[in-house]
Short mmCIF file of C-alpha atoms and ligand atoms in Angstrom, two decimals:
data_model
loop_
_atom_site.label_atom_id
_atom_site.label_comp_id
_atom_site.label_asym_id
_atom_site.label_seq_id
_atom_site.Cartn_x
_atom_site.Cartn_y
_atom_site.Cartn_z
CA MET A 1 0.00 0.00 0.00
CA SER A 2 1.47 3.39 -0.94
CA LYS A 3 1.86 5.96 1.82
CA GLU A 4 -0.59 8.46 0.25
CA ASN A 5 -3.03 5.64 -0.01
CA LEU A 6 -2.70 4.83 3.68
CA ASN A 7 -3.64 8.37 4.67
CA GLU A 8 -6.59 8.43 2.25
CA LYS A 9 -7.83 5.06 3.45
CA ILE A 10 -7.68 6.08 7.09
CA VAL A 11 -9.43 9.40 6.44
CA SER A 12 -12.21 7.64 4.55
CA LEU A 13 -12.58 4.78 7.05
CA CYS A 14 -12.75 7.33 9.88
CA ALA A 15 -15.50 9.26 8.07
CA ASN A 16 -17.46 6.19 6.94
CA ARG A 17 -17.52 4.71 10.42
CA GLY A 18 -18.20 8.08 12.07
CA ILE A 19 -14.91 7.90 14.00
CA ILE A 20 -13.52 11.35 13.08
CA PHE A 21 -15.00 13.64 10.43
CA PRO A 22 -14.97 17.34 9.43
CA SER A 23 -16.77 19.78 11.72
CA ALA A 24 -19.82 21.52 10.22
CA GLU A 25 -19.80 18.79 7.58
CA ILE A 26 -23.33 19.46 6.32
CA TYR A 27 -22.21 23.02 5.49
CA GLY A 28 -19.15 21.82 3.60
CA GLY A 29 -16.79 21.48 6.56
CA VAL A 30 -14.20 23.94 7.81
CA ALA A 31 -10.47 23.34 7.38
CA GLY A 32 -8.57 22.49 10.53
CA PHE A 33 -11.55 21.43 12.65
CA PHE A 34 -12.76 17.86 13.22
CA ASP A 35 -15.55 16.22 15.21
CA TYR A 36 -15.26 12.89 16.99
CA GLY A 37 -18.06 10.33 16.83
CA PRO A 38 -18.67 7.68 19.51
CA VAL A 39 -15.68 5.51 18.50
CA GLY A 40 -13.31 8.45 18.05
CA VAL A 41 -14.23 10.13 21.32
CA THR A 42 -13.77 6.87 23.22
CA LEU A 43 -10.37 6.35 21.63
CA LYS A 44 -9.42 9.87 22.66
CA ASN A 45 -10.69 9.34 26.22
CA ARG A 46 -8.75 6.10 26.44
CA ILE A 47 -5.46 7.72 25.39
CA ARG A 48 -6.10 10.62 27.77
CA SER A 49 -6.70 8.34 30.71
CA PHE A 50 -3.62 6.26 29.85
CA TRP A 51 -1.63 9.51 29.85
CA ARG A 52 -3.17 10.63 33.15
CA SER A 53 -2.48 7.24 34.67
CA GLU A 54 1.19 7.15 33.65
CA PHE A 55 2.18 10.79 34.07
CA ILE A 56 0.01 12.00 36.93
CA ILE A 57 -1.38 9.19 39.03
CA LYS A 58 1.67 6.90 38.99
CA MET A 59 4.24 9.68 39.20
CA ASN A 60 5.18 11.60 42.29
CA SER A 61 4.71 15.34 42.55
CA ILE A 62 2.91 16.05 39.28
CA TYR A 63 -0.14 18.24 39.91
CA GLU A 64 -2.91 18.54 37.35
CA ILE A 65 -4.74 21.80 36.74
CA GLU A 66 -7.44 23.07 34.40
CA SER A 67 -7.18 26.70 33.39
CA SER A 68 -9.06 29.18 31.24
CA ILE A 69 -8.78 28.95 27.50
CA ILE A 70 -9.16 32.70 27.03
CA LEU A 71 -6.52 34.81 28.72
CA PRO A 72 -5.94 38.58 28.61
CA ARG A 73 -3.50 40.26 26.26
CA ILE A 74 -0.87 40.86 28.94
CA VAL A 75 -0.29 37.12 29.39
CA TRP A 76 0.60 36.82 25.71
CA GLU A 77 2.73 39.95 25.79
CA ALA A 78 4.72 38.45 28.63
CA SER A 79 5.03 35.03 27.01
CA GLY A 80 6.24 36.53 23.73
CA HIS A 81 3.37 35.08 21.68
CA LEU A 82 2.01 38.48 20.70
CA GLU A 83 5.30 39.45 19.15
CA GLY A 84 6.69 36.19 17.93
CA PHE A 85 4.02 33.52 17.43
CA THR A 86 3.84 34.12 13.70
CA ASP A 87 4.11 32.27 10.42
CA VAL A 88 5.08 33.83 7.12
CA LEU A 89 2.07 34.43 4.90
CA VAL A 90 2.08 35.09 1.18
CA GLU A 91 -0.99 35.84 -0.94
CA CYS A 92 -1.63 35.54 -4.66
CA LYS A 93 -2.32 38.96 -6.19
CA LYS A 94 -4.73 37.43 -8.72
CA CYS A 95 -6.85 34.78 -6.96
CA GLN A 96 -6.13 35.85 -3.34
CA THR A 97 -5.24 32.29 -2.27
CA GLN A 98 -3.09 32.45 0.87
CA TYR A 99 -0.10 30.21 1.51
CA ARG A 100 2.26 29.56 4.35
CA ALA A 101 5.53 30.59 2.72
CA ASP A 102 7.60 27.69 4.10
CA HIS A 103 5.01 25.13 2.94
CA LEU A 104 4.83 26.70 -0.50
CA ILE A 105 8.62 26.56 -0.83
CA GLN A 106 8.75 22.95 0.42
CA ASP A 107 6.06 21.88 -2.03
CA THR A 108 7.45 23.79 -5.01
CA LEU A 109 11.22 23.44 -4.61
CA LYS A 110 11.24 20.23 -2.51
CA ILE A 111 13.74 21.72 -0.04
CA ALA A 112 13.70 21.81 3.77
CA THR A 113 12.77 25.15 5.34
CA ASP A 114 13.05 24.33 9.05
CA GLY A 115 14.38 27.28 11.01
CA LYS A 116 14.42 29.72 8.04
CA SER A 117 13.74 33.32 9.02
CA PHE A 118 11.14 35.71 7.56
CA GLU A 119 13.86 37.35 5.46
CA GLU A 120 15.27 34.03 4.22
CA LEU A 121 11.85 32.70 3.18
CA SER A 122 10.97 35.98 1.43
CA GLU A 123 14.26 35.88 -0.47
CA ILE A 124 13.77 32.27 -1.62
CA LEU A 125 10.30 33.11 -2.97
CA ILE A 126 11.63 36.09 -4.94
CA LYS A 127 14.83 34.41 -6.19
CA ASN A 128 12.94 31.42 -7.51
CA THR A 129 10.06 33.54 -8.89
CA ILE A 130 7.58 31.17 -7.30
CA LYS A 131 4.06 31.62 -8.66
CA CYS A 132 0.65 30.79 -7.21
CA PRO A 133 0.10 27.02 -7.68
CA ASN A 134 -3.62 27.67 -8.02
CA CYS A 135 -3.70 30.21 -10.90
CA LYS A 136 -0.01 30.84 -11.73
CA GLY A 137 -0.57 34.45 -10.65
CA GLU A 138 2.11 36.67 -9.13
CA LEU A 139 2.59 36.58 -5.36
CA ALA A 140 2.38 39.69 -3.18
CA SER A 141 5.06 40.52 -0.59
CA THR A 142 5.34 38.26 2.42
CA GLN A 143 3.90 39.31 5.77
CA LYS A 144 4.03 38.03 9.33
CA PHE A 145 0.76 36.47 10.45
CA ASN A 146 0.04 35.95 14.15
CA LEU A 147 -1.53 32.55 14.75
CA MET A 148 -3.52 33.47 17.85
CA PHE A 149 -7.31 33.86 17.67
CA LYS A 150 -8.19 37.29 19.07
CA THR A 151 -11.36 38.20 20.94
CA HIS A 152 -12.60 40.81 23.42
CA ILE A 153 -13.75 40.27 26.98
CA GLY A 154 -17.08 42.02 27.50
CA ALA A 155 -18.96 44.27 25.15
CA ALA A 156 -16.44 47.07 24.67
CA LYS A 157 -14.03 46.41 21.84
CA GLN A 158 -11.15 48.38 23.34
CA SER A 159 -7.56 47.26 23.40
CA VAL A 160 -7.65 46.93 27.21
CA ASN A 161 -10.29 44.22 26.76
CA GLU A 162 -8.32 42.31 24.18
CA ALA A 163 -7.83 38.65 24.90
CA PHE A 164 -6.65 35.59 23.02
CA LEU A 165 -7.56 31.93 22.87
CA ARG A 166 -4.54 30.09 24.20
CA PRO A 167 -2.24 28.59 21.56
CA GLU A 168 -0.72 26.32 24.25
CA THR A 169 -1.81 25.25 27.73
CA ALA A 170 1.70 25.88 29.06
CA GLN A 171 1.40 29.55 30.00
CA ALA A 172 -1.27 28.87 32.63
CA MET A 173 1.13 26.51 34.38
CA PHE A 174 3.60 29.38 34.68
CA ILE A 175 1.11 31.99 35.83
CA ASP A 176 -0.46 29.57 38.33
CA PHE A 177 2.93 28.31 39.46
CA LYS A 178 3.12 30.09 42.82
CA ARG A 179 -0.40 29.15 43.90
CA ILE A 180 0.05 25.50 43.03
CA GLN A 181 3.47 25.32 44.63
CA GLN A 182 2.21 26.87 47.85
CA THR A 183 -1.12 25.07 48.13
CA MET A 184 0.34 21.67 47.31
CA ARG A 185 3.37 22.40 49.53
CA ALA A 186 5.51 21.31 46.62
CA SER A 187 9.28 21.31 46.75
CA LEU A 188 11.61 20.99 43.81
CA PRO A 189 11.52 19.07 41.59
CA PHE A 190 7.79 18.96 40.82
CA GLY A 191 5.51 19.33 37.83
CA ILE A 192 2.26 21.00 36.84
CA ALA A 193 0.28 19.23 34.15
CA GLN A 194 -2.67 20.13 32.01
CA ILE A 195 -4.82 18.49 29.37
CA GLY A 196 -6.85 20.91 27.28
CA ARG A 197 -7.74 22.47 23.98
CA SER A 198 -5.43 24.92 22.24
CA TYR A 199 -6.20 27.13 19.27
CA ARG A 200 -3.96 28.21 16.42
CA ASN A 201 -5.23 30.04 13.36
CA GLU A 202 -3.00 27.99 11.04
CA ILE A 203 -2.59 29.45 7.53
CA SER A 204 -2.79 26.05 5.88
CA PRO A 205 -4.23 23.28 8.02
CA ARG A 206 -3.42 19.97 6.34
CA ASN A 207 -2.86 16.24 6.56
CA PHE A 208 -6.02 15.24 8.44
CA LEU A 209 -5.38 15.64 12.19
CA PHE A 210 -1.77 16.72 11.84
CA ARG A 211 -2.17 20.49 11.50
CA LEU A 212 -5.37 21.70 13.09
CA ARG A 213 -6.79 25.02 14.21
CA GLU A 214 -8.31 23.48 17.34
CA PHE A 215 -6.48 20.61 19.01
CA GLU A 216 -5.70 19.17 22.39
CA HIS A 217 -2.46 19.58 24.28
CA LEU A 218 -1.13 17.24 26.95
CA GLU A 219 1.57 19.27 28.67
CA ILE A 220 3.78 19.10 31.72
CA GLU A 221 5.91 21.93 33.05
CA PHE A 222 8.47 20.22 35.26
CA PHE A 223 10.25 22.60 37.63
CA VAL A 224 13.80 21.76 38.72
CA HIS A 225 16.47 23.47 40.78
CA PRO A 226 18.72 25.35 38.32
CA ALA A 227 21.71 23.57 39.82
CA GLY A 228 19.94 20.19 39.92
CA LYS A 229 19.21 19.58 36.24
CA ASP A 230 21.29 16.39 36.28
CA ASP A 231 20.00 15.16 39.65
CA LEU A 232 17.68 12.45 38.39
CA PRO A 233 16.80 9.89 41.08
CA ASP A 234 18.14 6.40 40.33
CA GLU A 235 14.66 4.84 40.46
CA LEU A 236 13.53 7.11 37.61
CA TRP A 237 16.62 6.44 35.53
CA ALA A 238 15.98 2.70 36.08
CA LYS A 239 12.67 3.05 34.22
CA VAL A 240 14.34 4.28 31.00
CA LYS A 241 17.93 3.08 31.13
CA ASP A 242 17.37 -0.02 28.99
CA LEU A 243 15.55 1.77 26.17
CA GLN A 244 17.07 1.86 22.70
CA VAL A 245 16.00 4.73 20.49
CA ALA A 246 16.80 6.19 17.07
CA ILE A 247 18.69 9.45 17.56
CA LEU A 248 19.32 12.34 15.19
CA SER A 249 21.50 14.89 16.97
CA ILE A 250 22.68 18.28 15.66
CA PRO A 251 26.10 16.94 14.48
CA GLN A 252 24.40 14.02 12.70
CA GLN A 253 22.07 16.43 10.89
CA GLU A 254 24.98 18.70 9.97
CA LYS A 255 26.72 15.71 8.40
CA GLU A 256 23.44 14.66 6.77
CA GLU A 257 23.64 11.27 8.49
CA GLU A 258 20.72 8.95 9.14
CA ALA A 259 19.27 8.47 12.63
CA LYS A 260 21.16 5.80 14.57
CA LEU A 261 19.96 3.44 17.29
CA MET A 262 21.49 4.22 20.66
CA LYS A 263 21.07 2.86 24.16
CA ALA A 264 19.92 5.30 26.83
CA SER A 265 23.18 4.76 28.72
CA GLU A 266 25.24 5.68 25.61
CA ILE A 267 23.18 8.83 25.08
CA LEU A 268 23.81 9.82 28.67
CA GLU A 269 27.54 9.07 28.49
CA GLN A 270 27.95 11.15 25.34
CA ARG A 271 26.03 14.05 26.94
CA ILE A 272 23.94 14.63 23.82
CA PHE A 273 21.12 16.21 25.85
CA SER A 274 21.53 19.47 27.80
CA CYS A 275 20.68 17.71 31.07
CA LYS A 276 19.61 14.37 32.54
CA TRP A 277 16.06 15.51 33.35
CA LEU A 278 15.52 16.47 29.68
CA LEU A 279 16.82 13.06 28.61
CA TYR A 280 14.55 11.33 31.13
CA TRP A 281 11.42 13.19 30.00
CA THR A 282 12.21 12.47 26.35
CA LEU A 283 12.77 8.76 26.97
CA ILE A 284 9.75 8.26 29.24
CA SER A 285 7.59 10.06 26.64
CA TYR A 286 8.97 7.81 23.89
CA ASP A 287 8.24 4.74 26.02
CA TRP A 288 4.66 5.90 26.60
CA LEU A 289 4.09 6.41 22.86
CA VAL A 290 5.29 2.87 22.17
CA ARG A 291 2.96 1.56 24.87
CA VAL A 292 0.05 3.48 23.30
CA GLY A 293 0.74 1.34 20.24
CA LEU A 294 2.90 3.46 17.93
CA ASP A 295 5.23 1.51 15.66
CA PRO A 296 8.73 2.00 17.23
CA SER A 297 10.42 1.60 13.83
CA LYS A 298 8.63 4.84 12.82
CA LEU A 299 9.81 6.87 15.81
CA ARG A 300 13.00 8.87 16.21
CA LEU A 301 14.32 11.62 18.45
CA ARG A 302 15.53 14.69 16.57
CA GLN A 303 17.39 17.53 18.20
CA HIS A 304 16.43 21.05 17.12
CA MET A 305 19.13 22.76 15.08
CA LEU A 306 20.33 26.03 16.61
CA ASN A 307 18.38 28.13 14.07
CA GLU A 308 15.15 26.24 14.88
CA ARG A 309 15.47 26.45 18.63
CA ALA A 310 13.40 29.02 20.52
CA HIS A 311 15.70 31.78 21.77
CA TYR A 312 15.01 30.88 25.42
CA ALA A 313 15.57 27.12 25.09
CA ALA A 314 18.83 25.56 26.20
CA ASP A 315 18.00 22.42 24.20
CA CYS A 316 14.96 21.04 22.44
CA TRP A 317 14.06 17.65 20.98
CA ASP A 318 11.19 16.45 18.83
CA ILE A 319 9.88 12.94 18.94
CA GLU A 320 9.18 12.48 15.25
CA PHE A 321 6.91 9.92 13.64
CA GLN A 322 7.21 8.71 10.08
CA TYR A 323 3.67 9.64 9.03
CA SER A 324 2.47 8.61 5.58
CA PHE A 325 3.41 12.16 4.50
CA GLY A 326 6.95 12.07 5.96
CA TRP A 327 8.91 12.38 9.21
CA LYS A 328 7.14 15.04 11.30
CA GLU A 329 7.06 16.33 14.86
CA LEU A 330 4.72 14.38 17.10
CA GLN A 331 5.90 15.75 20.42
CA GLY A 332 8.31 18.43 21.60
CA ILE A 333 10.45 18.27 24.74
CA ALA A 334 12.24 21.49 25.66
CA ASP A 335 14.61 22.77 28.30
CA ARG A 336 12.88 26.16 28.69
CA THR A 337 15.25 27.38 31.42
CA ASP A 338 13.80 30.08 33.74
CA TYR A 339 12.64 32.22 30.82
CA ASP A 340 8.85 31.97 31.31
CA LEU A 341 8.77 32.44 35.08
CA LYS A 342 11.07 35.44 34.80
CA LYS A 343 9.01 37.01 32.02
CA HIS A 344 5.73 36.59 33.92
CA SER A 345 7.37 37.85 37.07
CA LYS A 346 8.47 40.99 35.24
CA PHE A 347 5.06 41.68 33.66
CA SER A 348 2.94 40.81 36.72
CA LYS A 349 5.38 42.31 39.22
CA LYS A 350 4.90 39.18 41.37
CA GLU A 351 7.73 37.02 42.64
CA LEU A 352 7.67 33.65 40.88
CA ASN A 353 10.36 31.83 42.77
CA ILE A 354 10.81 29.29 45.54
CA HIS A 355 12.28 29.96 48.93
CA LEU A 356 14.66 27.15 49.84
CA THR A 357 14.56 27.14 53.62
CA GLU A 358 17.68 25.07 54.21
CA GLU A 359 19.88 27.30 52.09
CA ASN A 360 17.77 30.38 52.88
CA ILE A 361 17.81 31.52 49.26
CA LYS A 362 15.19 32.18 46.62
CA VAL A 363 15.59 30.43 43.28
CA VAL A 364 13.69 30.70 40.01
CA PRO A 365 13.31 27.09 38.88
CA HIS A 366 14.22 25.90 35.41
CA VAL A 367 11.56 24.14 33.38
CA ILE A 368 11.65 20.94 31.36
CA GLU A 369 8.55 20.75 29.19
CA PRO A 370 7.24 17.65 27.42
CA SER A 371 4.35 18.71 25.17
CA TRP A 372 2.22 16.25 23.23
CA GLY A 373 -0.48 17.03 20.68
CA LEU A 374 -3.19 14.45 21.28
CA GLU A 375 -4.39 14.46 17.66
CA ARG A 376 -0.87 13.79 16.38
CA VAL A 377 -0.71 10.80 18.74
CA ILE A 378 -4.08 9.60 17.41
CA GLN A 379 -3.03 9.95 13.79
CA ALA A 380 0.25 8.10 14.40
CA LEU A 381 -1.69 5.38 16.23
CA LEU A 382 -4.22 5.03 13.40
CA GLU A 383 -1.34 4.68 10.92
CA SER A 384 0.46 2.16 13.15
CA ALA A 385 -2.60 0.03 13.87
CA TYR A 386 -4.20 -0.05 10.40
CA VAL A 387 -3.90 -3.50 8.81
CA GLU A 388 -5.36 -4.88 5.60
CA GLU A 389 -5.75 -8.64 5.37
CA LYS A 390 -7.19 -10.74 2.57
CA GLU A 391 -10.76 -10.55 3.76
CA ARG A 392 -10.83 -7.77 6.28
CA THR A 393 -9.50 -4.38 7.32
CA LEU A 394 -8.77 -3.76 10.97
CA PHE A 395 -7.21 -1.49 13.54
CA LYS A 396 -4.95 -3.60 15.76
CA PHE A 397 -5.21 -1.30 18.77
CA ASN A 398 -3.68 -2.50 22.02
CA SER A 399 -6.54 -3.94 24.01
CA TYR A 400 -6.28 -1.24 26.72
CA ILE A 401 -6.42 1.58 24.12
CA ALA A 402 -9.17 0.12 21.91
CA PRO A 403 -12.26 2.37 22.01
CA PHE A 404 -14.90 -0.32 22.32
CA GLN A 405 -13.45 -3.24 24.20
CA ILE A 406 -15.98 -6.02 23.83
CA ALA A 407 -18.64 -6.72 21.22
CA VAL A 408 -21.63 -8.81 22.29
CA PHE A 409 -23.51 -10.71 19.61
CA PRO A 410 -26.56 -12.93 19.95
CA LEU A 411 -26.09 -15.55 17.22
CA MET A 412 -29.67 -15.01 16.01
CA LYS A 413 -31.84 -12.00 16.66
CA ASN A 414 -35.13 -13.87 16.31
CA ARG A 415 -34.49 -16.32 19.18
CA GLU A 416 -35.82 -14.57 22.24
CA GLU A 417 -33.88 -16.67 24.82
CA ILE A 418 -30.57 -15.96 23.04
CA VAL A 419 -31.26 -12.21 22.76
CA GLU A 420 -32.36 -12.03 26.39
CA ARG A 421 -29.21 -13.84 27.56
CA SER A 422 -27.02 -11.55 25.41
CA LYS A 423 -28.57 -8.42 26.92
CA GLU A 424 -28.10 -9.84 30.40
CA ILE A 425 -24.41 -10.52 29.71
CA THR A 426 -24.03 -6.99 28.28
CA THR A 427 -25.61 -5.41 31.37
CA ASN A 428 -23.43 -7.48 33.64
CA LEU A 429 -20.18 -6.64 31.82
CA LYS A 430 -21.10 -2.94 31.80
CA GLN A 431 -21.08 -3.01 35.61
CA PHE A 432 -17.34 -3.60 35.33
CA ASN A 433 -16.97 -0.44 33.27
CA PHE A 434 -16.19 -2.17 30.00
CA GLN A 435 -17.18 -0.26 26.89
CA ILE A 436 -19.50 -2.70 25.11
CA LEU A 437 -20.87 -2.68 21.58
CA TYR A 438 -24.06 -4.73 21.37
CA ASP A 439 -25.17 -5.71 17.87
CA GLU A 440 -27.79 -8.19 16.70
CA LYS A 441 -28.15 -7.10 13.06
CA SER A 442 -26.78 -8.99 9.98
CA SER A 443 -24.78 -12.23 9.77
CA ILE A 444 -22.23 -13.07 12.43
CA GLY A 445 -19.39 -12.91 9.87
CA ARG A 446 -20.35 -9.37 8.85
CA ARG A 447 -20.66 -8.32 12.46
CA TYR A 448 -17.12 -9.60 13.12
CA ARG A 449 -15.80 -7.57 10.13
CA ARG A 450 -17.56 -4.43 11.34
CA VAL A 451 -16.05 -4.57 14.81
CA ASP A 452 -12.62 -5.50 13.40
CA GLU A 453 -12.76 -2.28 11.39
CA ILE A 454 -13.07 -0.19 14.54
CA GLY A 455 -10.54 -2.31 16.42
CA VAL A 456 -12.70 -4.06 19.05
CA PRO A 457 -10.31 -6.64 20.56
CA PHE A 458 -12.86 -9.23 21.74
CA ALA A 459 -16.27 -10.43 20.57
CA VAL A 460 -18.58 -12.57 22.69
CA THR A 461 -21.15 -14.68 20.87
CA ILE A 462 -24.15 -16.19 22.61
CA ASP A 463 -25.60 -19.28 20.88
CA PHE A 464 -27.73 -22.33 21.53
CA ASP A 465 -25.01 -24.05 23.58
CA THR A 466 -24.98 -21.05 25.92
CA LEU A 467 -28.54 -21.89 26.95
CA GLU A 468 -27.40 -25.43 27.81
CA ASP A 469 -23.99 -25.02 29.41
CA ASN A 470 -23.65 -21.29 30.33
CA THR A 471 -20.61 -20.78 28.14
CA VAL A 472 -20.03 -18.31 25.31
CA THR A 473 -17.62 -18.02 22.40
CA VAL A 474 -14.93 -15.40 22.84
CA ARG A 475 -13.21 -14.41 19.58
CA ASP A 476 -9.85 -12.68 19.52
CA ARG A 477 -9.68 -9.89 16.90
CA ASP A 478 -6.05 -10.42 15.84
CA SER A 479 -5.76 -14.21 15.71
CA MET A 480 -9.49 -14.74 15.01
CA GLU A 481 -9.17 -17.73 17.35
CA GLN A 482 -12.23 -18.67 19.33
CA GLU A 483 -12.48 -20.19 22.79
CA ARG A 484 -15.37 -21.32 24.91
CA VAL A 485 -15.54 -19.46 28.23
CA PRO A 486 -17.98 -19.91 31.15
CA ILE A 487 -20.09 -16.75 31.59
CA LYS A 488 -19.09 -16.55 35.23
CA ASN A 489 -15.42 -16.15 34.24
CA LEU A 490 -15.94 -13.45 31.61
CA ALA A 491 -15.56 -10.33 33.74
CA GLU A 492 -12.38 -11.51 35.45
CA MET A 493 -10.87 -12.66 32.17
CA PHE A 494 -11.56 -9.32 30.47
CA GLN A 495 -10.30 -7.36 33.44
CA LYS A 496 -6.95 -9.11 33.02
CA ARG A 497 -6.81 -8.78 29.25
CA LEU A 498 -8.00 -5.18 28.99
CA SER A 499 -6.15 -3.51 31.81
CA PHE A 500 -3.05 -1.33 31.42
CA ILE A 501 -2.24 -1.28 35.14
N1 GAP B 601 4.11 24.44 24.86
C1 GAP B 601 4.97 24.03 23.81
C2 GAP B 601 4.30 23.95 22.52
O1 GAP B 601 3.14 24.26 22.36
P1 GAP B 601 4.67 23.17 20.06
O2 GAP B 601 5.84 22.41 19.45
O3 GAP B 601 4.20 24.38 19.38
O4 GAP B 601 5.12 23.47 21.56
C3 GAP B 601 3.59 20.98 20.99
O5 GAP B 601 3.46 22.17 20.23
C4 GAP B 601 2.85 19.87 20.30
O6 GAP B 601 1.52 20.27 19.99
C5 GAP B 601 3.44 19.46 18.95
O7 GAP B 601 4.50 18.55 19.11
C6 GAP B 601 2.24 18.83 18.28
O8 GAP B 601 2.08 17.50 18.72
C7 GAP B 601 1.07 19.65 18.80
N2 GAP B 601 0.66 20.68 17.83
C8 GAP B 601 1.20 21.89 17.63
N3 GAP B 601 0.53 22.57 16.68
C9 GAP B 601 -0.46 21.76 16.25
C10 GAP B 601 -1.50 21.89 15.27
N4 GAP B 601 -1.66 22.98 14.57
N5 GAP B 601 -2.35 20.84 15.11
C11 GAP B 601 -2.21 19.71 15.84
N6 GAP B 601 -1.25 19.54 16.78
C12 GAP B 601 -0.38 20.55 16.99
#
């Protein structure tokens, strides 16, 4: 199957099965916005709760918050988004189609544009006399376009009331830092985490869920002592030390080398990362993505080149996935230093530091930030789990990530005793919190194919023998093997097979 084909097939399967489809579809849809149907929303919930389980519940000293989506202008002045959160826009003079300059250059000249400045992109467009791909018209001069959605708080449309929809959840973790630290009596190192929607008015949303205007962030701001950035406890290092990952560091990229597999211990020895905490957060994030079900052969860690790196970052890595449209950023992990706390401290005139009682000094912590885009995780998972076999198409989701976990089928819908028994089993399994799909329509073979397509790992069929011996057939999605299981053992069996704990 060609790569373009894979993306097309997934987009169409998602729409046909109501998993994920364009928002406002009956009005023609709107680029960069998608709705989730019952299967899609359950998949999303499942990934979210797996994230919450691994990064908040099972970890020590990570505190979850939920903040406002709309924040006043001053927050974005302090964070630098008002000034610098821009892409380069170019418009066709004839047909008025707008393009993101770097995308237009990539598509037309097939060259990389990562880290190129406004001036560099403008020069490339002029030098190569790039025309509008739509109508071959001449392009106007480039301009900087701020990606934040602007609004006003209250009725008066004055600049003092200006506010913006957040383009990242991160800033709230900085502005709420002091309150969380004090109320949770947190000492360094500790983290503040948030799951929530972010909004970016992207010039050219594209590639299904990859570049959206509304998406969900999973972010952690992890605060460490500025002098303790290598002080990773042994028990945390033990969790990642045996991992082997594909690495693409700055020197490798300069020499145009391929990514190479390295052991965590080698990476540490060679001091490729700015600090041990950054390495830990990158590796533990990678490990989580593999456990979600992403194909590890399509994952690599790429270090930002110096011209790509945000001016405040001491080091920054992307976990990249080889999507059907190329290697792209799935997650970013940055060493943001003390930049954000200091900026908000300056603008708010509030002290954002920690008093260390033993040393009797105040320190502004440094921040390590792992930031995932949930939709990019979903798209990488869909591409990893999609399988075509001779007679069926299926998503081989890990059983603990699969949206619907168990399908319940009465063999025949016109046999009252069988239907009644099937409904009873469904009700009973629901008490254990399993997400069940009950279906009595069409042949059993077609019902199996339908649930394979949305990745349901197990199907329970109730037949005539059930009425005699209280057993049912349990079919495994991947092997298609069937086993006979007593009804009384079903809940316990599924608890074992569907749990990620
Ligand atoms: N707080 C850091 C931050 O927001 P980012 O690299 O701009 O950094 C982090 O975004 C992650 O958010 C990305 O790795 C990606 O997964 C996701 N993301 C960013 N822009 C996105 C978009 N337009 N659509 C979908 N996901 C996006």
